[in-house]
PDB file of C-alpha atoms in Angstrom:
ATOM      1  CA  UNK A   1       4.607  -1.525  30.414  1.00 77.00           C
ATOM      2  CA  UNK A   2       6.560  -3.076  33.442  1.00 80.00           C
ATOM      3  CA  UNK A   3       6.642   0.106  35.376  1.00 86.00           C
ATOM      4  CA  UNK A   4       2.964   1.306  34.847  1.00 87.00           C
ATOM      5  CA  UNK A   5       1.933  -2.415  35.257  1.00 87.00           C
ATOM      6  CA  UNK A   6       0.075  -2.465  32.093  1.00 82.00           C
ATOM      7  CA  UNK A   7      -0.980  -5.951  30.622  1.00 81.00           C
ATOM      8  CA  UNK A   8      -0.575  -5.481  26.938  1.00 78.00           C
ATOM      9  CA  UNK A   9       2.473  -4.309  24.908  1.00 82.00           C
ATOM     10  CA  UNK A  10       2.253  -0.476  23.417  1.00 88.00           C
ATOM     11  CA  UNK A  11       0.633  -0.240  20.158  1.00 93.00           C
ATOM     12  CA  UNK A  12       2.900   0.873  17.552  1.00 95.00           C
ATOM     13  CA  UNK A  13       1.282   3.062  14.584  1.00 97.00           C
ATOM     14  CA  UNK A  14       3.501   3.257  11.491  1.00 97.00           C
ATOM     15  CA  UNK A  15       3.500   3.519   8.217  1.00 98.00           C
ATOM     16  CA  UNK A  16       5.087   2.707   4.885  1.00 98.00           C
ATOM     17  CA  UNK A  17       7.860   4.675   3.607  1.00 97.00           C
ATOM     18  CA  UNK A  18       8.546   5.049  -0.400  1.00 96.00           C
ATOM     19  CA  UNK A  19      11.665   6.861  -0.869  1.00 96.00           C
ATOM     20  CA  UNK A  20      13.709   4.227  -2.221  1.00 97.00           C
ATOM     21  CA  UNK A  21      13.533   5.511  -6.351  1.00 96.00           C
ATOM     22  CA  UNK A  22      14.967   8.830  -4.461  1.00 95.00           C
ATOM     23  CA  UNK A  23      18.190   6.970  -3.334  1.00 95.00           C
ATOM     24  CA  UNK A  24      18.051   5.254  -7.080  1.00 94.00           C
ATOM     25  CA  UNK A  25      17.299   1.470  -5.538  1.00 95.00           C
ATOM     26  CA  UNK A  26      15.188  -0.675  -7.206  1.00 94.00           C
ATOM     27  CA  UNK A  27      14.456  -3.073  -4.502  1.00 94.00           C
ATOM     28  CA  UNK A  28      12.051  -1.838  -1.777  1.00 96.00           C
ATOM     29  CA  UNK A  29      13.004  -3.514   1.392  1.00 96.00           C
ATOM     30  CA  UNK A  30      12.086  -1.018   4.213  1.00 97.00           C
ATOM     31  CA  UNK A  31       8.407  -0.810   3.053  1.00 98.00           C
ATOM     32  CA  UNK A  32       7.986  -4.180   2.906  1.00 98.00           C
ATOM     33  CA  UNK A  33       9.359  -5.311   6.201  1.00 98.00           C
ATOM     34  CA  UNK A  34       7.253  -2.547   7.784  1.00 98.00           C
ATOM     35  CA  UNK A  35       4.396  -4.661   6.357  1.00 98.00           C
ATOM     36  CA  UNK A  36       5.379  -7.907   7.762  1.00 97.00           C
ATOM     37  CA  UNK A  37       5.957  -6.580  10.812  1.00 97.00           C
ATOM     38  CA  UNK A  38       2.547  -5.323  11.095  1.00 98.00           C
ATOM     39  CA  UNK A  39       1.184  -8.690  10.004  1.00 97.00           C
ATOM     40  CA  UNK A  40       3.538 -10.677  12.294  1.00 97.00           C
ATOM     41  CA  UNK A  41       3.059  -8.386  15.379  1.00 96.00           C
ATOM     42  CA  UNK A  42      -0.243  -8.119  17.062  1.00 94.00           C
ATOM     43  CA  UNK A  43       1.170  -4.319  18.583  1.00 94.00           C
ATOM     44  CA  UNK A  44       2.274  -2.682  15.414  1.00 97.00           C
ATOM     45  CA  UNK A  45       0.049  -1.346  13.261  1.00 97.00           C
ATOM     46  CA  UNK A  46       0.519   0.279   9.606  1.00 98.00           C
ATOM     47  CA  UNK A  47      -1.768   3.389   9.408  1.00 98.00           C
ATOM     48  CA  UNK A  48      -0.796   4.414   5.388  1.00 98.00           C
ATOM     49  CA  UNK A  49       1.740   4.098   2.923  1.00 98.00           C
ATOM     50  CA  UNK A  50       2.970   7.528   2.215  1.00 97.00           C
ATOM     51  CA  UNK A  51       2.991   7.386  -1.413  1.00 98.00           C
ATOM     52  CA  UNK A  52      -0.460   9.631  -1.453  1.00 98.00           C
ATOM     53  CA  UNK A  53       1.207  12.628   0.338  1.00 98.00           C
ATOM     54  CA  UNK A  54       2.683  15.486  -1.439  1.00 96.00           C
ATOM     55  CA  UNK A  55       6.222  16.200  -1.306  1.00 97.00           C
ATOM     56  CA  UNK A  56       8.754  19.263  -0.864  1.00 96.00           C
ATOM     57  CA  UNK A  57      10.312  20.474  -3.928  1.00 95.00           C
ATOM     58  CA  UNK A  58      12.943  18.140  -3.217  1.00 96.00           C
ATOM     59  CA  UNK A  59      10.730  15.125  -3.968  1.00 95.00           C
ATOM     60  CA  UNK A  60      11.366  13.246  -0.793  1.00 96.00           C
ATOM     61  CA  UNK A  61       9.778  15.556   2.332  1.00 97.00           C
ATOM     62  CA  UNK A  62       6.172  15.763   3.340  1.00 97.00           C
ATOM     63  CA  UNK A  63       4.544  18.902   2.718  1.00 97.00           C
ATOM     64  CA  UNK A  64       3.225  21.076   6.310  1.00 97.00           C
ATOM     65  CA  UNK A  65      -0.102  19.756   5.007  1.00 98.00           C
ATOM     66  CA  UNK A  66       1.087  16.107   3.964  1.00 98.00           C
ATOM     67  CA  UNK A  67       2.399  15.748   7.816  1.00 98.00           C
ATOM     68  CA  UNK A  68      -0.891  16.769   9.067  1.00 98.00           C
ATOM     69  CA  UNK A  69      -2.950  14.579   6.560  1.00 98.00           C
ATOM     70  CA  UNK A  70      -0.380  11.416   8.087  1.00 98.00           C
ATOM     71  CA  UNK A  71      -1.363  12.262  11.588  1.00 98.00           C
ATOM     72  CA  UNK A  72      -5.280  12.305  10.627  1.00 98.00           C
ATOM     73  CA  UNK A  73      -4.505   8.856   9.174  1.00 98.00           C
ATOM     74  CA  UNK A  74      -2.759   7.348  11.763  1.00 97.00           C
ATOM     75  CA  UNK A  75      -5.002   9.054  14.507  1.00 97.00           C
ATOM     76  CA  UNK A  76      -8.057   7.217  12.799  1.00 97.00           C
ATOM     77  CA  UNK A  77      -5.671   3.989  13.074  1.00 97.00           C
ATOM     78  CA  UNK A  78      -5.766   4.861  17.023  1.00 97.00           C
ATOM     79  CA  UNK A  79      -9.242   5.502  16.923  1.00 96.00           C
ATOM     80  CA  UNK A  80     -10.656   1.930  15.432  1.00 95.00           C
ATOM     81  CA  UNK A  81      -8.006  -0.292  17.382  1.00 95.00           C
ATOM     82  CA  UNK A  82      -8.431   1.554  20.816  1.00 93.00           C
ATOM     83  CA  UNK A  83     -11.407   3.320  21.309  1.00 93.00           C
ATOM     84  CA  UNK A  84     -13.721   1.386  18.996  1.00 91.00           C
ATOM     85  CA  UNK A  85     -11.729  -1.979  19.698  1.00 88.00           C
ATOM     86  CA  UNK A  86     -12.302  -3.158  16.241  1.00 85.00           C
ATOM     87  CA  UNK A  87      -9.168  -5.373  16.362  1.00 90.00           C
ATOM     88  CA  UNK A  88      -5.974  -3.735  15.257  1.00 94.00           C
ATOM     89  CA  UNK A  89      -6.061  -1.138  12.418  1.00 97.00           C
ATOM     90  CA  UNK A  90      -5.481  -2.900   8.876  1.00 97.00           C
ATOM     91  CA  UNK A  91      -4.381  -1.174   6.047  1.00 98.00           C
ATOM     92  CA  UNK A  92      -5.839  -2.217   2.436  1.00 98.00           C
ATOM     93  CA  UNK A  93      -3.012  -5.266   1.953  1.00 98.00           C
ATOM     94  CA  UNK A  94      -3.287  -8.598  -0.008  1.00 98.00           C
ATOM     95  CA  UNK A  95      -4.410 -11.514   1.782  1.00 98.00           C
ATOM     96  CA  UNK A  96      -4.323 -14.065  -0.828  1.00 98.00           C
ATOM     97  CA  UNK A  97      -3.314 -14.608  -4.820  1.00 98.00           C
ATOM     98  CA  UNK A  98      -4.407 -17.313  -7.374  1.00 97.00           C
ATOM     99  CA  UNK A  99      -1.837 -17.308  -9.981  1.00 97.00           C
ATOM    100  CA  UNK A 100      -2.916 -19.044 -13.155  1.00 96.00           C
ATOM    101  CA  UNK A 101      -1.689 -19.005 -16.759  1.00 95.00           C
ATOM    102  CA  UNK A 102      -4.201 -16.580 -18.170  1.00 97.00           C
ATOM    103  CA  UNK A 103      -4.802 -14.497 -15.245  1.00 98.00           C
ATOM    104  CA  UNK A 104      -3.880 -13.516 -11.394  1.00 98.00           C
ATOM    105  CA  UNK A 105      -6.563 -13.011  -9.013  1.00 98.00           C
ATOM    106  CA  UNK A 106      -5.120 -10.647  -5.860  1.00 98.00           C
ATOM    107  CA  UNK A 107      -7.393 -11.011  -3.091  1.00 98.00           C
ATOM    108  CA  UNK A 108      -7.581  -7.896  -0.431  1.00 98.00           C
ATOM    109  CA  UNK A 109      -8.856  -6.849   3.086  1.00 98.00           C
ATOM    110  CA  UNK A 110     -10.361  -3.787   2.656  1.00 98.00           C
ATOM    111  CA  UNK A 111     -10.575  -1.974   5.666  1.00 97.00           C
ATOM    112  CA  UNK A 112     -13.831  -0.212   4.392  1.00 96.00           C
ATOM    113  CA  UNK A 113     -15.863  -0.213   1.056  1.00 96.00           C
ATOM    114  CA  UNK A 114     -14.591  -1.503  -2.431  1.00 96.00           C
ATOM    115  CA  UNK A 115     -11.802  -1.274  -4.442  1.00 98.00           C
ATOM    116  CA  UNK A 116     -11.855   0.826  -6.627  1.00 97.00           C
ATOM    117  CA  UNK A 117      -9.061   1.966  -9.184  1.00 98.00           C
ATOM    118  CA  UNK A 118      -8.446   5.373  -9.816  1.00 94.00           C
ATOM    119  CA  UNK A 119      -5.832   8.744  -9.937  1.00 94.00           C
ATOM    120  CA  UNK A 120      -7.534  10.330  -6.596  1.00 90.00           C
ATOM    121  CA  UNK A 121      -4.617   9.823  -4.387  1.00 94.00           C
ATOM    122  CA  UNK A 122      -1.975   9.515  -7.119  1.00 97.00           C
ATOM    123  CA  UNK A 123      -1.180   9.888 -10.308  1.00 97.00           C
ATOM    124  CA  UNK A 124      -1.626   7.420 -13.233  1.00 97.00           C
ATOM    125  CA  UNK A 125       1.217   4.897 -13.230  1.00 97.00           C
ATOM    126  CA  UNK A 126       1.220   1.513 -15.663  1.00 97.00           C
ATOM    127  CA  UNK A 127      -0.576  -0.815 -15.063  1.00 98.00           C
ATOM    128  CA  UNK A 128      -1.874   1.233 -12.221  1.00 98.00           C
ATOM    129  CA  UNK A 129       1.798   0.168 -10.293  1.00 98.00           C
ATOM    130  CA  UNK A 130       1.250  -3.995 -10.883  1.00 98.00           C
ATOM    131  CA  UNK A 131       4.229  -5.586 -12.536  1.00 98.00           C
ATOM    132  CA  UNK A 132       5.393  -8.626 -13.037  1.00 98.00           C
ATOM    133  CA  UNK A 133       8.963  -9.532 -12.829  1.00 97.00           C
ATOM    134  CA  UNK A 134      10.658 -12.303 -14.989  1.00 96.00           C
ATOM    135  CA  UNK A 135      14.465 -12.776 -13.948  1.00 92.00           C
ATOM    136  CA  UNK A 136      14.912  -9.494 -12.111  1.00 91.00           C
ATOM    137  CA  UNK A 137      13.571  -7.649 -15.199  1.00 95.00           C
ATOM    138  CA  UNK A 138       9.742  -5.770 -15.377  1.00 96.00           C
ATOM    139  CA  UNK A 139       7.949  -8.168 -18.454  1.00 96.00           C
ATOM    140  CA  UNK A 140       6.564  -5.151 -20.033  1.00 94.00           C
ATOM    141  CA  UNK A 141       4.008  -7.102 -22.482  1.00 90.00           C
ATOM    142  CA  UNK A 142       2.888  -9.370 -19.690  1.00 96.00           C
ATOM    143  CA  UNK A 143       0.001  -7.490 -17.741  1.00 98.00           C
ATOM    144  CA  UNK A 144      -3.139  -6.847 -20.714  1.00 97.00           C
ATOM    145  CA  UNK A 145      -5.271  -5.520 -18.082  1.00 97.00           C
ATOM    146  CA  UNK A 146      -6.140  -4.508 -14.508  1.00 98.00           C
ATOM    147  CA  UNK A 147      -9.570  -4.352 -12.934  1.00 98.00           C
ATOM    148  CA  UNK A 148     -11.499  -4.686 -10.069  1.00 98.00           C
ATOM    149  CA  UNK A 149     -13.773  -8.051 -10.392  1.00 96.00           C
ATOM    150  CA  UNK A 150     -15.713  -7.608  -6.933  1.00 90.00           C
ATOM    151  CA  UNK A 151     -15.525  -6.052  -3.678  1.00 91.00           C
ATOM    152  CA  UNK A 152     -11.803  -7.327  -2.749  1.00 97.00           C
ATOM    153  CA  UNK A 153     -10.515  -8.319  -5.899  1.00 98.00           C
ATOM    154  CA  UNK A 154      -8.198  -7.118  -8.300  1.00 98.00           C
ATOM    155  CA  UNK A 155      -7.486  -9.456 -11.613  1.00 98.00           C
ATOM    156  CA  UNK A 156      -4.612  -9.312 -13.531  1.00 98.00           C
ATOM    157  CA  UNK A 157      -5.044 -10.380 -17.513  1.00 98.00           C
ATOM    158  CA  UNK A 158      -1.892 -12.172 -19.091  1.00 98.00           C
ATOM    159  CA  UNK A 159      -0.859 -12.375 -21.928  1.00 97.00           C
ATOM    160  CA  UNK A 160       1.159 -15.406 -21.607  1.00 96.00           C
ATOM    161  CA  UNK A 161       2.347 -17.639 -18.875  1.00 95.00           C
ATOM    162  CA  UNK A 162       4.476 -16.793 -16.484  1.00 96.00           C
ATOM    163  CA  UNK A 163       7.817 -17.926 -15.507  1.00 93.00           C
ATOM    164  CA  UNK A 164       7.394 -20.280 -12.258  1.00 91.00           C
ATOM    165  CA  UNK A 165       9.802 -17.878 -10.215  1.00 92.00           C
ATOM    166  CA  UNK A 166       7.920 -14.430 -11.395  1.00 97.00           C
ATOM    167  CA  UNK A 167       7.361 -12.165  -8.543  1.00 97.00           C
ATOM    168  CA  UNK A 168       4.219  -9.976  -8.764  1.00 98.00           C
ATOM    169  CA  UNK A 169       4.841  -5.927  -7.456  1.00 98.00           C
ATOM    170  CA  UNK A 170       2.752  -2.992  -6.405  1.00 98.00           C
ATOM    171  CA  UNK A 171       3.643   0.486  -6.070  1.00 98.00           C
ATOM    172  CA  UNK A 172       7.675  -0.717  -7.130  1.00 98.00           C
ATOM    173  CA  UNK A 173       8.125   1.537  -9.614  1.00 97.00           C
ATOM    174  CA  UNK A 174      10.556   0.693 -12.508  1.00 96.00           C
ATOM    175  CA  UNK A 175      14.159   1.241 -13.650  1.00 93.00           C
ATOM    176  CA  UNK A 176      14.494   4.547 -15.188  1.00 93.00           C
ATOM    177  CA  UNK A 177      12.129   6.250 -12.993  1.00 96.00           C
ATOM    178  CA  UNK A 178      12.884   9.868 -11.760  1.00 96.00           C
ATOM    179  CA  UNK A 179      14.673   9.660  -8.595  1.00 96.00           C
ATOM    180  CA  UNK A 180      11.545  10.983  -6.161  1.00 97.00           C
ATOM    181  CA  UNK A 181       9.633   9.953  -4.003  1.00 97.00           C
ATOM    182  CA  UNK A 182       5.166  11.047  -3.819  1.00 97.00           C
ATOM    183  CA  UNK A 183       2.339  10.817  -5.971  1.00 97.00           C
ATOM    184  CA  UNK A 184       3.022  12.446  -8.866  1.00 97.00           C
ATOM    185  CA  UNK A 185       6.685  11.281  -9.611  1.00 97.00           C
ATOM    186  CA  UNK A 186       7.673   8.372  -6.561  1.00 97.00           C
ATOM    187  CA  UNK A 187       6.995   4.447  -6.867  1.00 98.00           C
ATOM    188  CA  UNK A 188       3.142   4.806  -6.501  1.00 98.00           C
ATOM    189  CA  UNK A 189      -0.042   2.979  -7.234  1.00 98.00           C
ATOM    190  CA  UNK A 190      -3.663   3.435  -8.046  1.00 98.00           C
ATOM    191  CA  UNK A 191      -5.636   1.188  -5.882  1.00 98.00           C
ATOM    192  CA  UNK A 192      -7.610   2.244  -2.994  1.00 98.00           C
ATOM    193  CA  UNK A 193     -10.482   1.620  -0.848  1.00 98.00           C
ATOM    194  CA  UNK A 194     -13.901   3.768  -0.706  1.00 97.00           C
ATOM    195  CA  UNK A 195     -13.497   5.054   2.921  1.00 97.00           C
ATOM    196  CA  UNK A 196     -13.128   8.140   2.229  1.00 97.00           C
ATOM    197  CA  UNK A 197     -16.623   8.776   0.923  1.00 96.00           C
ATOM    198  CA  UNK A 198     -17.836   9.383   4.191  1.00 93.00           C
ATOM    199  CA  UNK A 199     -15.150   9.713   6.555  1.00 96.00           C
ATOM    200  CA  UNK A 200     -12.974  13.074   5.117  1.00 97.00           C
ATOM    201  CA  UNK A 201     -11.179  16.046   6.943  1.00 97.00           C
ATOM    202  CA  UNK A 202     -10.310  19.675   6.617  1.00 97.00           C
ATOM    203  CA  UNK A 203      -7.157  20.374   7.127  1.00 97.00           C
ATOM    204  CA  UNK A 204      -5.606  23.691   8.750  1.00 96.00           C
ATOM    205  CA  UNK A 205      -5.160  25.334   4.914  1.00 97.00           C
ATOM    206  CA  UNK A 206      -8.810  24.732   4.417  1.00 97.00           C
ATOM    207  CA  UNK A 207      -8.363  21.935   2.407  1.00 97.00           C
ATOM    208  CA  UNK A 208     -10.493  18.956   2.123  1.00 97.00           C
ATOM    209  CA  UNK A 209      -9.304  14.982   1.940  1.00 97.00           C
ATOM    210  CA  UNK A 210     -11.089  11.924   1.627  1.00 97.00           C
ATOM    211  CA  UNK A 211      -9.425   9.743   3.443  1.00 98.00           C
ATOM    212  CA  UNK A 212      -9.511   6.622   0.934  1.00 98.00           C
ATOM    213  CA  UNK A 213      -7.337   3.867   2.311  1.00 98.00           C
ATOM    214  CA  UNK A 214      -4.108   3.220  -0.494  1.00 98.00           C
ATOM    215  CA  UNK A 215      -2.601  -0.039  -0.885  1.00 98.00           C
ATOM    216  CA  UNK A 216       0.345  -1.067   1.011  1.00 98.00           C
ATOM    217  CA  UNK A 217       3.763  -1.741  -1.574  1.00 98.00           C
ATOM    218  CA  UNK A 218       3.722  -4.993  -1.532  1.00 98.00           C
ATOM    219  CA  UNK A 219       5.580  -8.167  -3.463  1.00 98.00           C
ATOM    220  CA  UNK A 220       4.369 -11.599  -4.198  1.00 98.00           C
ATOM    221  CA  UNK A 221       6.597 -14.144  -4.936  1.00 97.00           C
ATOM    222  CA  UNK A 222       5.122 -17.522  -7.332  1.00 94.00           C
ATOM    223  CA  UNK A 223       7.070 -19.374  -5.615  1.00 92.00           C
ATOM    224  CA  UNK A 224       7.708 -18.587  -2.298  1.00 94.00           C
ATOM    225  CA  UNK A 225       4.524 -16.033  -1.676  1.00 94.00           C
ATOM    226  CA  UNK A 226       4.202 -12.749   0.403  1.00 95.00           C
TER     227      UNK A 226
END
């Protein structure tokens, strides 16, 4: 920027790794300082978490075709924050959570559409990848149910109260998952916007993808917050 004489900083367009089940960690920590980063920074932006893209054999490469698909994401990232000026390119991430004794209410920006929860971009996963940790241990009886109560809004139903120093995941995963990463086997979750209905691409195989935006891995602390 100094030597060009440019006025703003580089844009930076990432996106979310979600390898760490492959390396047998349950803690995610690179994913989720890529997303603060990309909230704190006004030059970074997170295109996609690559939980949606197929993987190698190996469970832990992109496919040829998964590559490509990241590009197309992260090129439409380019597209609304530089040639559309829309702002910066936000991924579908929580903006705010109510956390009650019956029930916790996630609010979301959605970059386009609704939310909508479904098995489009990955496979089914409990609680469609919400959990709720009680002293560093997944409460397995704790979530009743998951659904989408308007536009940007995901409620959790409980089946008890919470301990005040729970900490709310998406897209973790759980002890005693297969060591992979992707969306049939990796940490993974089921939420997504409804972008992709209109906006979709073929890729060089002839395939077509909807290009749905996936939420970001993400952790929520009662206490403390994001």
């Amino acid at each position: 920027a100094k030597i060009v004489g440019q006025k703003f900083r580089p844009y930076i367009f990432t996106y979310q790794v979600g390898a760490h089940r492959k390396y047998a960690s349950d803690t995610m920590q690179i994913a989720l300082a890529q997303w603060r980063v990309s909230r704190l920074r006004p030059d970074v932006s997170l295109a996609v978490p690559v939980y949606i893209l197929p993987t190698y054999t190996d469970n832990l490469h992109l496919t040829n075709e998964a590559s490509w698909l990241l590009g197309e994401y992260r090129s439409r990232a380019m597209y609304e924050t530089m040639i559309r000026r829309n702002g910066k390119w936000r991924p579908l991430e929580p903006v705010a959570v109510d956390w009650t004794s019956e029930y916790i209410d996630i609010k979301f920006h959605v970059p386009s559409g609704r939310l909508v929860l479904d098995t489009l971009l990955a496979a089914a996963t409990p609680n469609f990848g919400f959990d709720i940790r009680e002293d560093n241990a997944v409460a397995l009886d704790l979530i009743n149910e998951v659904s989408v109560i308007g536009a940007d809004t995901v409620r959790l139903v409980l089946s008890r109260s919470t301990a005040s120093n729970a900490l709310l995941s998406y897209a973790r995963g759980r002890d005693g998952d297969p060591k992979a990463s992707g969306p049939v086997l990796g940490p993974r979750g089921n939420l997504r916007d409804s972008h992709g209905v209109y906006d979709q691409v073929v890729s060089p195989l002839g395939n077509t993808f909807a290009l749905h935006n996936p939420c970001v891995m993400f952790e929520y602390d009662r206490q403390y917050g994001f």
